[in-house]
DNA sequence: CGAATTTGACCTTA
DNA sequence: TAAGGTCAAATTCG
């Protein structure tokens, strides 16, 4: 056990990602060989999804490697471009010295009295949060390109005009920040020229339960969506909005440069539903590839009157 | 009526 | 000090 603890956050996430891909590949293999795993129903996991998962896994793993070592590994052909956001020198791989975790994290229990102080330590922490960004491309026909599986719920807390940018930048944080002390945030910036591109920058990972226990037990075959409300496109009217909110490709992030942030008690894995037994959490792709998040045919319409402010 | 968004002020960072 | 990021009151939404 101590073995895994020794791993840096990067290593853990990388491992996690690789495991996901491996898992999906295994399933795919089983499928190809005709020996469909009875339990993990062949029902919902289409080959396409598996492939997608595998590719996504590769992309992210490569991204991480690309970042932490030589910047010469340019392999990411996919429609979705992943961009490591480097603030300073990505030099130190990850020297986790889980020292300054302080009570800030546990402090959440504290009442809501914190104003300025809250802000302060929040910003202090900000430096330590892993940060990464992605470009999400949209095609009118297919909706979103690339892996999109943001099952997290975000809440907008600000919008700002950016110098030189045509469109304002939107700021989101995890809905459960106050309730579960989850400090994940993201910001969405629409590309100046290419209307189909949004750049999403994430900071911090989710420590809230929705990142830990997404899928409801499949005990009852009837109910497929027992869950309250993860992020899902809702009002067609604000398609763009919901899009921005959902526009999300989860990728592993890395440290910010100076200090590597080590998580208090958060599993370093994003899990999209750990339903299986394996040594590692394995993924039920069906869950994160939730069709509800899809942008259907209404989409192109939105693109036209896209500029809505 | 509670939860999410909007938006100008305020705070932090470069 | 300006640009970027966050807060929080007011407003809108569901």
Tab-separated table of C-alpha atoms (C1' of nucleotides) in Angstrom:
chain	number	residue	atom	x	y	z
A	1	UNK	CA	0.000	0.000	0.000
A	2	UNK	CA	2.733	2.339	0.824
A	3	UNK	CA	3.915	1.741	-2.649
A	4	UNK	CA	1.117	3.707	-4.175
A	5	UNK	CA	1.455	6.396	-1.648
A	6	UNK	CA	4.924	6.965	-2.785
A	7	UNK	CA	3.774	7.856	-6.211
A	8	UNK	CA	3.414	11.421	-7.094
A	9	UNK	CA	0.103	12.762	-8.048
A	10	UNK	CA	1.139	12.782	-11.643
A	11	UNK	CA	2.124	9.215	-11.503
A	12	UNK	CA	-1.067	8.230	-9.903
A	13	UNK	CA	-3.209	9.978	-12.410
A	14	UNK	CA	-1.154	8.637	-15.214
A	15	UNK	CA	-1.464	5.171	-13.848
A	16	UNK	CA	-5.132	5.668	-13.425
A	17	UNK	CA	-5.515	6.793	-16.963
A	18	UNK	CA	-3.556	3.909	-18.309
A	19	UNK	CA	-5.579	1.514	-16.294
A	20	UNK	CA	-8.717	2.928	-17.754
A	21	UNK	CA	-7.425	2.450	-21.210
A	22	UNK	CA	-6.225	-1.001	-20.452
A	23	UNK	CA	-9.528	-1.918	-19.048
A	24	UNK	CA	-11.400	-0.659	-22.041
A	25	UNK	CA	-8.993	-2.425	-24.330
A	26	UNK	CA	-9.579	-5.634	-22.495
A	27	UNK	CA	-13.265	-5.314	-22.865
A	28	UNK	CA	-12.855	-4.555	-26.477
A	29	UNK	CA	-10.744	-7.594	-26.911
A	30	UNK	CA	-13.296	-9.750	-25.242
A	31	UNK	CA	-15.855	-8.315	-27.487
A	32	UNK	CA	-13.865	-8.920	-30.573
A	33	UNK	CA	-13.215	-12.448	-29.554
A	34	UNK	CA	-16.852	-12.930	-29.044
A	35	UNK	CA	-16.575	-13.727	-25.430
A	36	UNK	CA	-18.606	-10.930	-24.086
A	37	UNK	CA	-18.237	-10.562	-20.388
A	38	UNK	CA	-21.602	-11.497	-19.132
A	39	UNK	CA	-21.684	-9.218	-16.188
A	40	UNK	CA	-20.539	-5.994	-17.577
A	41	UNK	CA	-23.357	-6.106	-19.933
A	42	UNK	CA	-22.533	-5.929	-23.523
A	43	UNK	CA	-25.693	-3.987	-23.686
A	44	UNK	CA	-24.533	-0.504	-23.426
A	45	UNK	CA	-20.897	-0.511	-24.082
A	46	UNK	CA	-20.642	-0.149	-27.735
A	47	UNK	CA	-17.436	-0.835	-29.426
A	48	UNK	CA	-17.257	2.773	-30.323
A	49	UNK	CA	-17.376	3.823	-26.748
A	50	UNK	CA	-14.671	1.453	-25.809
A	51	UNK	CA	-12.480	2.676	-28.560
A	52	UNK	CA	-13.171	6.175	-27.561
A	53	UNK	CA	-12.205	5.433	-24.056
A	54	UNK	CA	-8.997	3.849	-25.121
A	55	UNK	CA	-8.059	6.733	-27.305
A	56	UNK	CA	-8.905	9.189	-24.655
A	57	UNK	CA	-6.771	7.319	-22.231
A	58	UNK	CA	-3.871	7.375	-24.584
A	59	UNK	CA	-4.243	11.023	-25.251
A	60	UNK	CA	-4.179	11.959	-21.675
A	61	UNK	CA	-1.364	9.696	-20.797
A	62	UNK	CA	0.653	11.075	-23.610
A	63	UNK	CA	-0.168	14.523	-22.614
A	64	UNK	CA	1.133	13.922	-19.182
A	65	UNK	CA	4.293	12.375	-20.415
A	66	UNK	CA	4.719	15.120	-22.873
A	67	UNK	CA	4.513	17.590	-20.164
A	68	UNK	CA	6.649	16.143	-17.508
A	69	UNK	CA	9.456	15.207	-19.787
A	70	UNK	CA	10.509	16.259	-23.202
A	71	UNK	CA	8.238	18.593	-25.056
A	72	UNK	CA	9.150	16.849	-28.212
A	73	UNK	CA	6.565	14.180	-27.994
A	74	UNK	CA	3.945	15.705	-30.135
A	75	UNK	CA	1.411	13.086	-30.647
A	76	UNK	CA	-2.049	14.229	-30.063
A	77	UNK	CA	-3.794	14.098	-33.315
A	78	UNK	CA	-7.212	14.141	-31.903
A	79	UNK	CA	-9.746	16.839	-32.547
A	80	UNK	CA	-9.511	17.887	-28.988
A	81	UNK	CA	-6.317	19.544	-28.165
A	82	UNK	CA	-4.984	19.229	-24.734
A	83	UNK	CA	-2.799	21.979	-23.539
A	84	UNK	CA	-0.823	21.862	-20.419
A	85	UNK	CA	-0.963	25.166	-18.769
A	86	UNK	CA	2.378	25.917	-17.447
A	87	UNK	CA	2.807	28.762	-15.157
A	88	UNK	CA	6.367	28.353	-14.347
A	89	UNK	CA	8.864	25.682	-14.973
A	90	UNK	CA	7.448	22.241	-15.285
A	91	UNK	CA	10.716	21.091	-14.066
A	92	UNK	CA	10.291	19.314	-10.856
A	93	UNK	CA	8.263	16.294	-11.715
A	94	UNK	CA	6.544	16.048	-8.469
A	95	UNK	CA	8.059	16.286	-5.153
A	96	UNK	CA	5.209	15.693	-2.931
A	97	UNK	CA	5.923	16.760	0.475
A	98	UNK	CA	2.540	16.543	1.906
A	99	UNK	CA	3.371	19.014	4.523
A	100	UNK	CA	1.310	22.138	4.120
A	101	UNK	CA	-2.042	20.628	3.890
A	102	UNK	CA	-3.114	22.533	6.901
A	103	UNK	CA	-6.520	22.635	8.332
A	104	UNK	CA	-7.845	24.605	5.457
A	105	UNK	CA	-9.307	21.586	3.963
A	106	UNK	CA	-10.931	20.347	7.037
A	107	UNK	CA	-11.828	23.809	7.850
A	108	UNK	CA	-14.764	23.597	5.556
A	109	UNK	CA	-16.706	22.612	8.572
A	110	UNK	CA	-16.238	26.103	9.811
A	111	UNK	CA	-19.247	28.236	9.420
A	112	UNK	CA	-19.738	30.591	6.615
A	113	UNK	CA	-18.281	33.444	8.518
A	114	UNK	CA	-15.225	33.596	6.407
A	115	UNK	CA	-15.093	36.485	4.052
A	116	UNK	CA	-11.849	38.059	3.348
A	117	UNK	CA	-9.974	35.341	5.044
A	118	UNK	CA	-11.676	32.775	3.021
A	119	UNK	CA	-10.632	34.565	-0.037
A	120	UNK	CA	-7.115	34.834	1.117
A	121	UNK	CA	-6.405	31.297	1.913
A	122	UNK	CA	-8.251	30.334	-1.122
A	123	UNK	CA	-5.885	32.232	-3.281
A	124	UNK	CA	-2.979	30.926	-1.363
A	125	UNK	CA	-4.170	27.523	-2.182
A	126	UNK	CA	-4.762	28.436	-5.732
A	127	UNK	CA	-1.126	28.203	-6.493
A	128	UNK	CA	-0.998	24.706	-5.348
A	129	UNK	CA	-3.865	23.462	-7.368
A	130	UNK	CA	-3.079	21.511	-10.455
A	131	UNK	CA	-4.048	23.313	-13.573
A	132	UNK	CA	-4.520	22.237	-17.125
A	133	UNK	CA	-6.517	23.283	-20.090
A	134	UNK	CA	-8.080	21.877	-23.159
A	135	UNK	CA	-9.520	23.052	-26.351
A	136	UNK	CA	-12.875	21.690	-27.085
A	137	UNK	CA	-13.931	21.824	-30.617
A	138	UNK	CA	-17.461	21.803	-31.732
A	139	UNK	CA	-18.729	20.603	-35.018
A	140	UNK	CA	-22.218	21.568	-36.044
A	141	UNK	CA	-22.973	18.116	-37.189
A	142	UNK	CA	-21.733	15.990	-34.453
A	143	UNK	CA	-21.950	18.293	-31.558
A	144	UNK	CA	-18.949	18.051	-29.407
A	145	UNK	CA	-15.805	16.476	-30.549
A	146	UNK	CA	-13.623	14.464	-28.397
A	147	UNK	CA	-14.250	12.842	-25.107
A	148	UNK	CA	-16.753	14.705	-23.105
A	149	UNK	CA	-17.685	13.303	-19.864
A	150	UNK	CA	-18.025	16.037	-17.416
A	151	UNK	CA	-20.343	14.517	-14.973
A	152	UNK	CA	-19.607	17.219	-12.507
A	153	UNK	CA	-21.903	20.014	-11.769
A	154	UNK	CA	-20.491	23.455	-12.084
A	155	UNK	CA	-21.702	26.746	-10.896
A	156	UNK	CA	-20.815	29.957	-12.551
A	157	UNK	CA	-19.375	32.523	-10.242
A	158	UNK	CA	-18.013	35.133	-12.520
A	159	UNK	CA	-17.397	36.453	-15.953
A	160	UNK	CA	-14.722	38.761	-17.104
A	161	UNK	CA	-13.732	40.545	-20.221
A	162	UNK	CA	-10.254	39.606	-21.171
A	163	UNK	CA	-7.898	41.991	-22.776
A	164	UNK	CA	-7.474	41.216	-26.398
A	165	UNK	CA	-10.046	38.523	-26.324
A	166	UNK	CA	-13.194	38.888	-28.230
A	167	UNK	CA	-15.316	37.032	-25.787
A	168	UNK	CA	-15.524	37.182	-22.050
A	169	UNK	CA	-14.193	34.410	-19.914
A	170	UNK	CA	-16.499	32.541	-17.642
A	171	UNK	CA	-15.560	31.179	-14.280
A	172	UNK	CA	-17.063	28.103	-12.764
A	173	UNK	CA	-16.576	26.263	-9.565
A	174	UNK	CA	-17.859	22.993	-8.296
A	175	UNK	CA	-21.395	23.217	-7.068
A	176	UNK	CA	-20.425	21.432	-3.927
A	177	UNK	CA	-17.688	23.687	-2.892
A	178	UNK	CA	-19.321	24.823	0.263
A	179	UNK	CA	-21.064	21.631	1.122
A	180	UNK	CA	-18.273	19.258	0.398
A	181	UNK	CA	-15.305	21.475	0.393
A	182	UNK	CA	-14.574	20.733	-3.199
A	183	UNK	CA	-12.284	23.283	-4.748
A	184	UNK	CA	-12.322	22.298	-8.360
A	185	UNK	CA	-12.833	25.174	-10.726
A	186	UNK	CA	-12.797	25.723	-14.406
A	187	UNK	CA	-12.912	28.614	-16.778
A	188	UNK	CA	-14.222	28.705	-20.256
A	189	UNK	CA	-12.930	30.985	-22.911
A	190	UNK	CA	-14.341	31.086	-26.334
A	191	UNK	CA	-11.872	31.276	-29.132
A	192	UNK	CA	-11.551	34.571	-30.870
A	193	UNK	CA	-11.634	33.388	-34.377
A	194	UNK	CA	-12.825	29.879	-34.474
A	195	UNK	CA	-16.348	29.870	-33.266
A	196	UNK	CA	-16.238	26.201	-32.788
A	197	UNK	CA	-13.503	26.210	-30.271
A	198	UNK	CA	-13.721	26.712	-26.570
A	199	UNK	CA	-10.798	26.604	-24.324
A	200	UNK	CA	-11.493	25.127	-20.972
A	201	UNK	CA	-9.054	25.479	-18.174
A	202	UNK	CA	-9.370	23.422	-15.072
A	203	UNK	CA	-7.849	24.012	-11.745
A	204	UNK	CA	-7.918	21.483	-9.011
A	205	UNK	CA	-9.670	18.204	-8.981
A	206	UNK	CA	-12.953	17.275	-7.516
A	207	UNK	CA	-13.001	16.096	-3.999
A	208	UNK	CA	-16.717	16.032	-3.818
A	209	UNK	CA	-18.646	12.847	-3.670
A	210	UNK	CA	-19.927	13.089	-7.174
A	211	UNK	CA	-16.433	12.377	-8.254
A	212	UNK	CA	-16.242	9.437	-6.016
A	213	UNK	CA	-19.590	7.812	-6.234
A	214	UNK	CA	-21.321	8.641	-9.417
A	215	UNK	CA	-23.178	5.559	-10.508
A	216	UNK	CA	-26.171	4.205	-8.717
A	217	UNK	CA	-26.178	0.492	-8.176
A	218	UNK	CA	-27.888	-1.234	-11.036
A	219	UNK	CA	-30.013	-3.278	-8.756
A	220	UNK	CA	-33.195	-2.230	-10.362
A	221	UNK	CA	-33.155	-2.640	-14.078
A	222	UNK	CA	-35.857	-0.103	-14.547
A	223	UNK	CA	-34.406	3.072	-13.328
A	224	UNK	CA	-31.520	4.235	-15.281
A	225	UNK	CA	-31.292	7.742	-14.082
A	226	UNK	CA	-31.742	7.757	-10.421
A	227	UNK	CA	-29.305	10.447	-9.989
A	228	UNK	CA	-30.531	13.836	-9.087
A	229	UNK	CA	-28.829	16.111	-11.449
A	230	UNK	CA	-25.419	15.944	-12.652
A	231	UNK	CA	-24.662	18.433	-15.234
A	232	UNK	CA	-26.860	17.948	-18.157
A	233	UNK	CA	-27.965	20.099	-20.943
A	234	UNK	CA	-31.262	21.448	-19.896
A	235	UNK	CA	-32.743	24.430	-21.504
A	236	UNK	CA	-32.423	24.490	-25.237
A	237	UNK	CA	-32.682	28.191	-25.034
A	238	UNK	CA	-29.411	28.546	-23.311
A	239	UNK	CA	-27.748	25.897	-25.235
A	240	UNK	CA	-24.587	27.801	-25.328
A	241	UNK	CA	-24.627	28.171	-21.643
A	242	UNK	CA	-25.255	24.598	-20.906
A	243	UNK	CA	-22.718	23.838	-23.464
A	244	UNK	CA	-20.119	25.879	-21.763
A	245	UNK	CA	-20.945	24.209	-18.587
A	246	UNK	CA	-20.851	20.794	-20.029
A	247	UNK	CA	-18.097	21.356	-22.406
A	248	UNK	CA	-15.687	19.415	-20.549
A	249	UNK	CA	-13.142	16.921	-21.188
A	250	UNK	CA	-11.603	15.514	-18.186
A	251	UNK	CA	-7.939	15.237	-18.279
A	252	UNK	CA	-5.367	14.746	-15.702
A	253	UNK	CA	-3.651	17.813	-14.599
A	254	UNK	CA	-0.297	18.473	-13.279
A	255	UNK	CA	1.240	20.679	-10.799
A	256	UNK	CA	1.507	24.332	-11.116
A	257	UNK	CA	5.135	24.649	-11.004
A	258	UNK	CA	6.385	25.586	-7.653
A	259	UNK	CA	4.581	23.400	-5.292
A	260	UNK	CA	2.931	20.193	-5.955
A	261	UNK	CA	-0.330	19.858	-4.367
A	262	UNK	CA	-1.038	16.664	-2.622
A	263	UNK	CA	-4.539	15.861	-1.845
A	264	UNK	CA	-5.767	15.427	1.630
A	265	UNK	CA	-7.847	12.404	1.235
A	266	UNK	CA	-8.851	12.412	-2.315
A	267	UNK	CA	-8.349	9.455	-4.454
A	268	UNK	CA	-6.227	10.637	-7.277
A	269	UNK	CA	-8.466	8.910	-9.675
A	270	UNK	CA	-11.266	10.324	-11.511
A	271	UNK	CA	-13.565	7.513	-11.621
A	272	UNK	CA	-16.429	7.441	-13.890
A	273	UNK	CA	-18.085	4.741	-12.076
A	274	UNK	CA	-16.259	2.065	-10.382
A	275	UNK	CA	-18.413	-0.874	-10.704
A	276	UNK	CA	-16.085	-3.648	-10.959
A	277	UNK	CA	-13.849	-5.600	-8.821
A	278	UNK	CA	-10.486	-5.507	-10.444
A	279	UNK	CA	-7.495	-4.456	-8.569
A	280	UNK	CA	-7.969	-1.092	-9.982
A	281	UNK	CA	-11.171	0.624	-10.321
A	282	UNK	CA	-12.535	-0.201	-13.602
A	283	UNK	CA	-14.772	1.889	-15.588
A	284	UNK	CA	-18.234	1.556	-16.638
A	285	UNK	CA	-18.032	3.653	-19.636
A	286	UNK	CA	-21.704	3.815	-20.028
A	287	UNK	CA	-22.116	6.022	-17.117
A	288	UNK	CA	-19.786	8.755	-17.983
A	289	UNK	CA	-20.666	8.679	-21.564
A	290	UNK	CA	-24.019	9.769	-20.626
A	291	UNK	CA	-26.132	10.465	-23.639
A	292	UNK	CA	-27.947	13.139	-21.801
A	293	UNK	CA	-25.002	15.349	-22.162
A	294	UNK	CA	-25.256	15.169	-25.834
A	295	UNK	CA	-25.995	18.163	-27.833
A	296	UNK	CA	-28.504	17.048	-30.320
A	297	UNK	CA	-29.772	18.490	-33.500
A	298	UNK	CA	-30.685	21.791	-32.031
A	299	UNK	CA	-27.097	22.525	-31.915
A	300	UNK	CA	-26.413	24.063	-35.278
A	301	UNK	CA	-29.087	26.566	-34.644
A	302	UNK	CA	-27.302	27.827	-31.676
A	303	UNK	CA	-24.158	28.186	-33.626
A	304	UNK	CA	-25.761	30.673	-35.863
A	305	UNK	CA	-26.903	33.131	-33.387
A	306	UNK	CA	-24.049	32.161	-31.276
A	307	UNK	CA	-23.193	35.584	-30.159
A	308	UNK	CA	-25.758	36.149	-27.611
A	309	UNK	CA	-24.616	39.087	-25.768
B	1	DC	C1'	-38.819	29.581	-2.454
B	2	DG	C1'	-34.354	27.686	-2.980
B	3	DA	C1'	-30.793	27.396	-6.292
B	4	DA	C1'	-28.234	29.282	-10.197
B	5	DT	C1'	-26.721	33.338	-12.733
B	6	DT	C1'	-25.472	38.129	-13.444
B	7	DT	C1'	-22.620	41.816	-12.598
B	8	DG	C1'	-19.993	45.550	-10.493
B	9	DA	C1'	-16.861	45.948	-6.775
B	10	DC	C1'	-13.042	44.217	-4.615
B	11	DC	C1'	-8.782	41.460	-4.204
B	12	DT	C1'	-4.545	39.213	-6.138
B	13	DT	C1'	-0.961	38.657	-9.228
B	14	DA	C1'	2.478	39.833	-12.593
C	1	DT	C1'	-0.875	49.551	-11.739
C	2	DA	C1'	-3.464	47.012	-15.001
C	3	DA	C1'	-5.324	42.653	-16.040
C	4	DG	C1'	-7.118	38.660	-14.221
C	5	DG	C1'	-9.777	36.224	-10.700
C	6	DT	C1'	-13.351	36.063	-6.996
C	7	DC	C1'	-17.031	37.765	-4.020
C	8	DA	C1'	-21.594	38.672	-3.053
C	9	DA	C1'	-25.865	41.320	-3.600
C	10	DA	C1'	-29.375	41.500	-6.795
C	11	DT	C1'	-31.791	39.152	-10.091
C	12	DT	C1'	-33.492	35.332	-12.679
C	13	DC	C1'	-34.678	30.624	-13.108
C	14	DG	C1'	-36.989	26.214	-12.199
